[in-house]
JSON list of C-alpha atoms in Angstrom, two decimals:
[
{"chain": "A", "resi": 10, "resn": "MET", "atom": "CA", "xyz": [106.63, 92.26, 96.64]},
{"chain": "A", "resi": 11, "resn": "LYS", "atom": "CA", "xyz": [105.08, 89.79, 99.03]},
{"chain": "A", "resi": 12, "resn": "VAL", "atom": "CA", "xyz": [106.84, 87.00, 100.87]},
{"chain": "A", "resi": 13, "resn": "ARG", "atom": "CA", "xyz": [104.50, 84.55, 99.11]},
{"chain": "A", "resi": 14, "resn": "GLU", "atom": "CA", "xyz": [105.99, 85.50, 95.70]},
{"chain": "A", "resi": 15, "resn": "VAL", "atom": "CA", "xyz": [109.54, 84.86, 96.89]},
{"chain": "A", "resi": 16, "resn": "LEU", "atom": "CA", "xyz": [108.66, 81.53, 98.51]},
{"chain": "A", "resi": 17, "resn": "TYR", "atom": "CA", "xyz": [106.78, 80.46, 95.39]},
{"chain": "A", "resi": 18, "resn": "ASP", "atom": "CA", "xyz": [109.95, 81.02, 93.34]},
{"chain": "A", "resi": 19, "resn": "VAL", "atom": "CA", "xyz": [111.90, 78.94, 95.88]},
{"chain": "A", "resi": 20, "resn": "THR", "atom": "CA", "xyz": [109.46, 76.04, 95.51]},
{"chain": "A", "resi": 21, "resn": "ILE", "atom": "CA", "xyz": [109.92, 76.19, 91.74]},
{"chain": "A", "resi": 22, "resn": "TYR", "atom": "CA", "xyz": [113.76, 76.21, 92.05]},
{"chain": "A", "resi": 23, "resn": "LEU", "atom": "CA", "xyz": [113.75, 73.25, 94.42]},
{"chain": "A", "resi": 24, "resn": "GLY", "atom": "CA", "xyz": [110.88, 71.28, 92.82]},
{"chain": "A", "resi": 25, "resn": "MET", "atom": "CA", "xyz": [108.73, 71.35, 95.96]},
{"chain": "A", "resi": 26, "resn": "LYS", "atom": "CA", "xyz": [105.36, 70.59, 94.34]},
{"chain": "A", "resi": 27, "resn": "ASP", "atom": "CA", "xyz": [103.37, 70.17, 97.60]},
{"chain": "A", "resi": 28, "resn": "SER", "atom": "CA", "xyz": [104.56, 73.49, 99.03]},
{"chain": "A", "resi": 29, "resn": "MET", "atom": "CA", "xyz": [103.95, 75.15, 95.68]},
{"chain": "A", "resi": 30, "resn": "LYS", "atom": "CA", "xyz": [100.30, 74.03, 95.81]},
{"chain": "A", "resi": 31, "resn": "ASP", "atom": "CA", "xyz": [100.03, 75.20, 99.44]},
{"chain": "A", "resi": 32, "resn": "LEU", "atom": "CA", "xyz": [101.30, 78.65, 98.44]},
{"chain": "A", "resi": 33, "resn": "GLU", "atom": "CA", "xyz": [98.84, 78.85, 95.53]},
{"chain": "A", "resi": 34, "resn": "ASP", "atom": "CA", "xyz": [95.91, 78.03, 97.84]},
{"chain": "A", "resi": 35, "resn": "GLU", "atom": "CA", "xyz": [95.62, 80.97, 100.25]},
{"chain": "A", "resi": 36, "resn": "SER", "atom": "CA", "xyz": [93.23, 79.12, 102.57]},
{"chain": "A", "resi": 37, "resn": "VAL", "atom": "CA", "xyz": [95.78, 76.43, 103.47]},
{"chain": "A", "resi": 38, "resn": "TYR", "atom": "CA", "xyz": [97.37, 76.76, 106.92]},
{"chain": "A", "resi": 39, "resn": "MET", "atom": "CA", "xyz": [101.12, 77.00, 107.37]},
{"chain": "A", "resi": 40, "resn": "THR", "atom": "CA", "xyz": [102.68, 73.55, 107.05]},
{"chain": "A", "resi": 41, "resn": "ASP", "atom": "CA", "xyz": [105.98, 72.73, 108.76]},
{"chain": "A", "resi": 42, "resn": "GLU", "atom": "CA", "xyz": [107.77, 73.03, 105.42]},
{"chain": "A", "resi": 43, "resn": "LEU", "atom": "CA", "xyz": [106.27, 76.49, 104.79]},
{"chain": "A", "resi": 44, "resn": "LYS", "atom": "CA", "xyz": [107.25, 77.57, 108.31]},
{"chain": "A", "resi": 45, "resn": "LEU", "atom": "CA", "xyz": [110.83, 76.49, 107.58]},
{"chain": "A", "resi": 46, "resn": "LEU", "atom": "CA", "xyz": [110.77, 78.36, 104.27]},
{"chain": "A", "resi": 47, "resn": "LEU", "atom": "CA", "xyz": [109.51, 81.47, 106.08]},
{"chain": "A", "resi": 48, "resn": "ARG", "atom": "CA", "xyz": [112.33, 81.17, 108.63]},
{"chain": "A", "resi": 49, "resn": "CYS", "atom": "CA", "xyz": [114.84, 80.82, 105.80]},
{"chain": "A", "resi": 50, "resn": "PHE", "atom": "CA", "xyz": [113.30, 83.91, 104.17]},
{"chain": "A", "resi": 51, "resn": "ASN", "atom": "CA", "xyz": [113.89, 85.89, 107.37]},
{"chain": "A", "resi": 52, "resn": "LEU", "atom": "CA", "xyz": [117.51, 84.74, 107.49]},
{"chain": "A", "resi": 53, "resn": "ALA", "atom": "CA", "xyz": [118.16, 85.62, 103.83]},
{"chain": "A", "resi": 54, "resn": "GLU", "atom": "CA", "xyz": [116.47, 89.04, 104.06]},
{"chain": "A", "resi": 55, "resn": "ASN", "atom": "CA", "xyz": [118.35, 89.84, 107.26]},
{"chain": "A", "resi": 56, "resn": "GLU", "atom": "CA", "xyz": [121.69, 88.82, 105.73]},
{"chain": "A", "resi": 57, "resn": "LEU", "atom": "CA", "xyz": [120.99, 90.92, 102.65]},
{"chain": "A", "resi": 58, "resn": "ALA", "atom": "CA", "xyz": [120.17, 94.00, 104.74]},
{"chain": "A", "resi": 59, "resn": "LEU", "atom": "CA", "xyz": [122.98, 93.66, 107.27]},
{"chain": "A", "resi": 60, "resn": "ASP", "atom": "CA", "xyz": [125.83, 92.49, 105.04]},
{"chain": "A", "resi": 61, "resn": "TYR", "atom": "CA", "xyz": [125.24, 93.61, 101.46]},
{"chain": "A", "resi": 62, "resn": "ILE", "atom": "CA", "xyz": [122.49, 96.13, 100.67]},
{"chain": "A", "resi": 63, "resn": "PRO", "atom": "CA", "xyz": [121.41, 98.08, 103.77]},
{"chain": "A", "resi": 64, "resn": "LEU", "atom": "CA", "xyz": [117.88, 99.30, 104.33]},
{"chain": "A", "resi": 65, "resn": "LYS", "atom": "CA", "xyz": [118.02, 103.03, 105.06]},
{"chain": "A", "resi": 66, "resn": "ALA", "atom": "CA", "xyz": [115.61, 105.39, 106.80]},
{"chain": "A", "resi": 67, "resn": "ARG", "atom": "CA", "xyz": [115.66, 109.10, 107.62]},
{"chain": "A", "resi": 68, "resn": "GLU", "atom": "CA", "xyz": [113.84, 110.65, 110.59]},
{"chain": "A", "resi": 69, "resn": "ARG", "atom": "CA", "xyz": [113.74, 113.93, 112.49]},
{"chain": "A", "resi": 70, "resn": "PHE", "atom": "CA", "xyz": [114.15, 114.10, 116.26]},
{"chain": "A", "resi": 71, "resn": "VAL", "atom": "CA", "xyz": [114.61, 116.63, 119.03]},
{"chain": "A", "resi": 72, "resn": "PRO", "atom": "CA", "xyz": [117.18, 115.18, 121.47]},
{"chain": "A", "resi": 73, "resn": "GLN", "atom": "CA", "xyz": [116.54, 115.58, 125.19]},
{"chain": "A", "resi": 74, "resn": "ASP", "atom": "CA", "xyz": [119.62, 117.00, 126.95]},
{"chain": "A", "resi": 75, "resn": "GLY", "atom": "CA", "xyz": [121.84, 115.77, 124.12]},
{"chain": "A", "resi": 76, "resn": "VAL", "atom": "CA", "xyz": [120.58, 112.19, 124.35]},
{"chain": "A", "resi": 77, "resn": "LEU", "atom": "CA", "xyz": [118.63, 110.45, 121.58]},
{"chain": "A", "resi": 78, "resn": "GLU", "atom": "CA", "xyz": [117.31, 107.04, 122.63]},
{"chain": "A", "resi": 79, "resn": "TYR", "atom": "CA", "xyz": [117.17, 104.33, 119.95]},
{"chain": "A", "resi": 80, "resn": "THR", "atom": "CA", "xyz": [113.70, 103.36, 121.19]},
{"chain": "A", "resi": 81, "resn": "ARG", "atom": "CA", "xyz": [112.37, 106.58, 119.63]},
{"chain": "A", "resi": 82, "resn": "PHE", "atom": "CA", "xyz": [113.30, 105.36, 116.13]},
{"chain": "A", "resi": 83, "resn": "SER", "atom": "CA", "xyz": [110.45, 103.85, 114.11]},
{"chain": "A", "resi": 84, "resn": "LYS", "atom": "CA", "xyz": [112.68, 100.96, 112.97]},
{"chain": "A", "resi": 85, "resn": "PRO", "atom": "CA", "xyz": [115.44, 99.18, 114.91]},
{"chain": "A", "resi": 86, "resn": "PRO", "atom": "CA", "xyz": [118.70, 100.97, 113.94]},
{"chain": "A", "resi": 87, "resn": "VAL", "atom": "CA", "xyz": [121.77, 98.93, 113.10]},
{"chain": "A", "resi": 88, "resn": "ASP", "atom": "CA", "xyz": [124.11, 101.73, 112.05]},
{"chain": "A", "resi": 89, "resn": "VAL", "atom": "CA", "xyz": [123.81, 105.51, 112.22]},
{"chain": "A", "resi": 90, "resn": "LEU", "atom": "CA", "xyz": [125.00, 106.88, 108.88]},
{"chain": "A", "resi": 91, "resn": "SER", "atom": "CA", "xyz": [124.67, 110.63, 109.48]},
{"chain": "A", "resi": 92, "resn": "VAL", "atom": "CA", "xyz": [123.20, 113.18, 111.87]},
{"chain": "A", "resi": 93, "resn": "ARG", "atom": "CA", "xyz": [122.52, 116.70, 110.55]},
{"chain": "A", "resi": 94, "resn": "ASP", "atom": "CA", "xyz": [121.10, 119.79, 112.21]},
{"chain": "A", "resi": 95, "resn": "GLY", "atom": "CA", "xyz": [118.34, 121.99, 110.76]},
{"chain": "A", "resi": 96, "resn": "ARG", "atom": "CA", "xyz": [120.82, 123.78, 108.47]},
{"chain": "A", "resi": 97, "resn": "GLY", "atom": "CA", "xyz": [122.16, 120.51, 107.02]},
{"chain": "A", "resi": 98, "resn": "LYS", "atom": "CA", "xyz": [125.44, 120.71, 108.93]},
{"chain": "A", "resi": 99, "resn": "GLU", "atom": "CA", "xyz": [126.92, 117.46, 110.24]},
{"chain": "A", "resi": 100, "resn": "VAL", "atom": "CA", "xyz": [126.53, 117.05, 114.02]},
{"chain": "A", "resi": 101, "resn": "ARG", "atom": "CA", "xyz": [129.22, 115.36, 116.11]},
{"chain": "A", "resi": 102, "resn": "THR", "atom": "CA", "xyz": [127.84, 112.24, 117.85]},
{"chain": "A", "resi": 103, "resn": "GLU", "atom": "CA", "xyz": [128.91, 109.32, 119.98]},
{"chain": "A", "resi": 104, "resn": "CYS", "atom": "CA", "xyz": [127.14, 105.99, 119.60]},
{"chain": "A", "resi": 105, "resn": "PHE", "atom": "CA", "xyz": [126.29, 103.95, 122.70]},
{"chain": "A", "resi": 106, "resn": "PRO", "atom": "CA", "xyz": [124.36, 100.66, 122.92]},
{"chain": "A", "resi": 107, "resn": "ALA", "atom": "CA", "xyz": [121.06, 102.31, 123.94]},
{"chain": "A", "resi": 108, "resn": "HIS", "atom": "CA", "xyz": [121.38, 105.90, 122.67]},
{"chain": "A", "resi": 109, "resn": "LEU", "atom": "CA", "xyz": [123.19, 108.54, 120.66]},
{"chain": "A", "resi": 110, "resn": "LEU", "atom": "CA", "xyz": [125.03, 111.27, 122.55]},
{"chain": "A", "resi": 111, "resn": "LEU", "atom": "CA", "xyz": [124.96, 114.72, 120.93]},
{"chain": "A", "resi": 112, "resn": "PRO", "atom": "CA", "xyz": [126.09, 118.15, 122.15]},
{"chain": "A", "resi": 113, "resn": "ALA", "atom": "CA", "xyz": [123.70, 119.33, 124.89]},
{"chain": "A", "resi": 114, "resn": "ASP", "atom": "CA", "xyz": [122.55, 122.44, 123.01]},
{"chain": "A", "resi": 115, "resn": "THR", "atom": "CA", "xyz": [121.55, 120.53, 119.86]},
{"chain": "A", "resi": 116, "resn": "GLY", "atom": "CA", "xyz": [118.07, 121.30, 118.50]},
{"chain": "A", "resi": 117, "resn": "GLU", "atom": "CA", "xyz": [116.16, 119.26, 115.94]},
{"chain": "A", "resi": 118, "resn": "VAL", "atom": "CA", "xyz": [118.30, 116.80, 113.98]},
{"chain": "A", "resi": 119, "resn": "GLU", "atom": "CA", "xyz": [117.79, 114.62, 110.95]},
{"chain": "A", "resi": 120, "resn": "VAL", "atom": "CA", "xyz": [119.19, 111.11, 111.41]},
{"chain": "A", "resi": 121, "resn": "THR", "atom": "CA", "xyz": [119.91, 108.80, 108.49]},
{"chain": "A", "resi": 122, "resn": "TYR", "atom": "CA", "xyz": [120.40, 105.22, 109.60]},
{"chain": "A", "resi": 123, "resn": "ALA", "atom": "CA", "xyz": [120.48, 101.61, 108.41]},
{"chain": "A", "resi": 124, "resn": "TYR", "atom": "CA", "xyz": [117.97, 99.27, 110.01]},
{"chain": "A", "resi": 125, "resn": "ALA", "atom": "CA", "xyz": [117.23, 95.57, 110.31]},
{"chain": "A", "resi": 126, "resn": "PRO", "atom": "CA", "xyz": [114.17, 94.23, 108.48]},
{"chain": "A", "resi": 127, "resn": "ALA", "atom": "CA", "xyz": [111.16, 93.23, 110.55]},
{"chain": "A", "resi": 128, "resn": "GLU", "atom": "CA", "xyz": [110.73, 89.49, 111.07]},
{"chain": "A", "resi": 129, "resn": "LYS", "atom": "CA", "xyz": [108.00, 88.11, 108.83]},
{"chain": "A", "resi": 130, "resn": "THR", "atom": "CA", "xyz": [105.44, 85.78, 110.44]},
{"chain": "A", "resi": 131, "resn": "ASP", "atom": "CA", "xyz": [103.06, 85.39, 107.50]},
{"chain": "A", "resi": 132, "resn": "VAL", "atom": "CA", "xyz": [103.47, 84.85, 103.76]},
{"chain": "A", "resi": 133, "resn": "GLU", "atom": "CA", "xyz": [101.12, 87.77, 103.03]},
{"chain": "A", "resi": 134, "resn": "GLN", "atom": "CA", "xyz": [103.51, 90.35, 104.50]},
{"chain": "A", "resi": 135, "resn": "GLU", "atom": "CA", "xyz": [105.50, 92.71, 102.29]},
{"chain": "A", "resi": 136, "resn": "CYS", "atom": "CA", "xyz": [109.28, 92.40, 101.94]},
{"chain": "A", "resi": 137, "resn": "ASP", "atom": "CA", "xyz": [111.28, 95.28, 103.36]},
{"chain": "A", "resi": 138, "resn": "HIS", "atom": "CA", "xyz": [113.55, 95.31, 100.30]},
{"chain": "A", "resi": 139, "resn": "THR", "atom": "CA", "xyz": [112.15, 96.92, 97.17]},
{"chain": "A", "resi": 140, "resn": "GLY", "atom": "CA", "xyz": [113.53, 98.47, 94.03]},
{"chain": "A", "resi": 141, "resn": "LYS", "atom": "CA", "xyz": [116.76, 96.79, 92.91]},
{"chain": "A", "resi": 142, "resn": "ILE", "atom": "CA", "xyz": [116.06, 93.68, 94.96]},
{"chain": "A", "resi": 143, "resn": "SER", "atom": "CA", "xyz": [113.99, 91.23, 92.95]},
{"chain": "A", "resi": 144, "resn": "ALA", "atom": "CA", "xyz": [112.02, 88.21, 94.09]},
{"chain": "A", "resi": 145, "resn": "ARG", "atom": "CA", "xyz": [114.55, 86.06, 92.20]},
{"chain": "A", "resi": 146, "resn": "LEU", "atom": "CA", "xyz": [117.48, 87.46, 94.19]},
{"chain": "A", "resi": 147, "resn": "LEU", "atom": "CA", "xyz": [115.77, 86.81, 97.52]},
{"chain": "A", "resi": 148, "resn": "ALA", "atom": "CA", "xyz": [114.57, 83.38, 96.35]},
{"chain": "A", "resi": 149, "resn": "LEU", "atom": "CA", "xyz": [118.15, 82.32, 95.62]},
{"chain": "A", "resi": 150, "resn": "GLY", "atom": "CA", "xyz": [119.18, 83.27, 99.16]},
{"chain": "A", "resi": 151, "resn": "VAL", "atom": "CA", "xyz": [116.17, 81.51, 100.69]},
{"chain": "A", "resi": 152, "resn": "ALA", "atom": "CA", "xyz": [116.86, 78.38, 98.63]},
{"chain": "A", "resi": 153, "resn": "ALA", "atom": "CA", "xyz": [120.49, 78.34, 99.84]},
{"chain": "A", "resi": 154, "resn": "GLU", "atom": "CA", "xyz": [119.36, 78.66, 103.49]},
{"chain": "A", "resi": 155, "resn": "PHE", "atom": "CA", "xyz": [116.73, 75.94, 103.03]},
{"chain": "A", "resi": 156, "resn": "LEU", "atom": "CA", "xyz": [119.24, 73.53, 101.50]},
{"chain": "A", "resi": 157, "resn": "ILE", "atom": "CA", "xyz": [121.77, 74.20, 104.28]},
{"chain": "A", "resi": 158, "resn": "SER", "atom": "CA", "xyz": [119.11, 73.46, 106.90]},
{"chain": "A", "resi": 159, "resn": "GLY", "atom": "CA", "xyz": [118.45, 70.13, 105.18]},
{"chain": "A", "resi": 160, "resn": "GLY", "atom": "CA", "xyz": [122.14, 69.19, 105.04]},
{"chain": "A", "resi": 161, "resn": "ARG", "atom": "CA", "xyz": [122.33, 69.44, 101.22]},
{"chain": "A", "resi": 162, "resn": "TYR", "atom": "CA", "xyz": [125.58, 71.39, 101.25]},
{"chain": "A", "resi": 163, "resn": "SER", "atom": "CA", "xyz": [126.78, 70.98, 97.64]},
{"chain": "A", "resi": 164, "resn": "GLU", "atom": "CA", "xyz": [123.44, 72.18, 96.24]},
{"chain": "A", "resi": 165, "resn": "ALA", "atom": "CA", "xyz": [123.39, 74.98, 98.82]},
{"chain": "A", "resi": 166, "resn": "ALA", "atom": "CA", "xyz": [126.84, 76.12, 97.66]},
{"chain": "A", "resi": 167, "resn": "GLU", "atom": "CA", "xyz": [125.55, 76.45, 94.08]},
{"chain": "A", "resi": 168, "resn": "PHE", "atom": "CA", "xyz": [122.55, 78.53, 95.16]},
{"chain": "A", "resi": 169, "resn": "ARG", "atom": "CA", "xyz": [124.77, 80.59, 97.46]},
{"chain": "A", "resi": 170, "resn": "LYS", "atom": "CA", "xyz": [127.08, 81.42, 94.56]},
{"chain": "A", "resi": 171, "resn": "LYS", "atom": "CA", "xyz": [124.12, 82.45, 92.40]},
{"chain": "A", "resi": 172, "resn": "PHE", "atom": "CA", "xyz": [122.77, 84.55, 95.28]},
{"chain": "A", "resi": 173, "resn": "LEU", "atom": "CA", "xyz": [126.08, 86.38, 95.76]},
{"chain": "A", "resi": 174, "resn": "ASP", "atom": "CA", "xyz": [126.39, 86.97, 92.01]},
{"chain": "A", "resi": 175, "resn": "ALA", "atom": "CA", "xyz": [122.88, 88.45, 91.96]},
{"chain": "A", "resi": 176, "resn": "VAL", "atom": "CA", "xyz": [123.72, 90.67, 94.97]},
{"chain": "A", "resi": 177, "resn": "ARG", "atom": "CA", "xyz": [126.86, 91.88, 93.23]},
{"chain": "A", "resi": 178, "resn": "ALA", "atom": "CA", "xyz": [124.86, 92.64, 90.06]},
{"chain": "A", "resi": 179, "resn": "ALA", "atom": "CA", "xyz": [122.17, 94.53, 92.02]},
{"chain": "A", "resi": 180, "resn": "ASN", "atom": "CA", "xyz": [124.74, 96.54, 93.93]},
{"chain": "A", "resi": 181, "resn": "VAL", "atom": "CA", "xyz": [126.76, 97.65, 90.88]},
{"chain": "A", "resi": 182, "resn": "LEU", "atom": "CA", "xyz": [126.67, 101.34, 90.08]},
{"chain": "A", "resi": 183, "resn": "ARG", "atom": "CA", "xyz": [125.53, 101.59, 86.50]},
{"chain": "A", "resi": 184, "resn": "ARG", "atom": "CA", "xyz": [126.86, 104.61, 84.67]},
{"chain": "A", "resi": 185, "resn": "LYS", "atom": "CA", "xyz": [126.40, 105.88, 81.18]},
{"chain": "A", "resi": 186, "resn": "LEU", "atom": "CA", "xyz": [129.06, 104.68, 78.78]},
{"chain": "A", "resi": 187, "resn": "ALA", "atom": "CA", "xyz": [130.69, 107.37, 76.69]},
{"chain": "A", "resi": 188, "resn": "THR", "atom": "CA", "xyz": [133.50, 107.41, 74.21]},
{"chain": "A", "resi": 189, "resn": "PRO", "atom": "CA", "xyz": [136.17, 109.94, 75.16]},
{"chain": "A", "resi": 190, "resn": "SER", "atom": "CA", "xyz": [136.49, 112.81, 72.71]},
{"chain": "A", "resi": 191, "resn": "ARG", "atom": "CA", "xyz": [139.43, 112.86, 70.33]},
{"chain": "A", "resi": 192, "resn": "ARG", "atom": "CA", "xyz": [141.85, 115.69, 70.84]},
{"chain": "A", "resi": 193, "resn": "TRP", "atom": "CA", "xyz": [144.27, 116.74, 68.15]},
{"chain": "A", "resi": 194, "resn": "VAL", "atom": "CA", "xyz": [147.47, 118.47, 69.05]}
]
């Protein structure tokens, strides 16, 4: 989903008719209000990824002398979830601010990590969240951030509650319901 879709939903929620028209017309330059909405989008997407539903990536690396620099990762890591060797066995690591420290004799490893979403600078960019995260969920978070920035705290609290409820609903593990079998003694 594109950032434009999320911001369009926000303009509908908040009744921002001028910004809605600006988003419909792709040739219009970024107004100050759209720039603020884009900033609020970045805040909401970042909060969602760092606090509630992490973005995960998996990559393979060959550490140099037991050191794996974070700069080698394709996305900025926030948390290293697991490090496994070529056989799938967990590798003991130590996390430092600029690198991971592994045993010196470690060969190729597969690192699973959570990362921060890239900052969006244009409404045509794609959101980093996909799948369970809908445009509606993100729009509720953006609307809450936008209202807070405008000092409309009571309205922001309502949107914040709706946002958190939607996050909780998206993060719930859905399992198949079954009736337990009857056992006769």
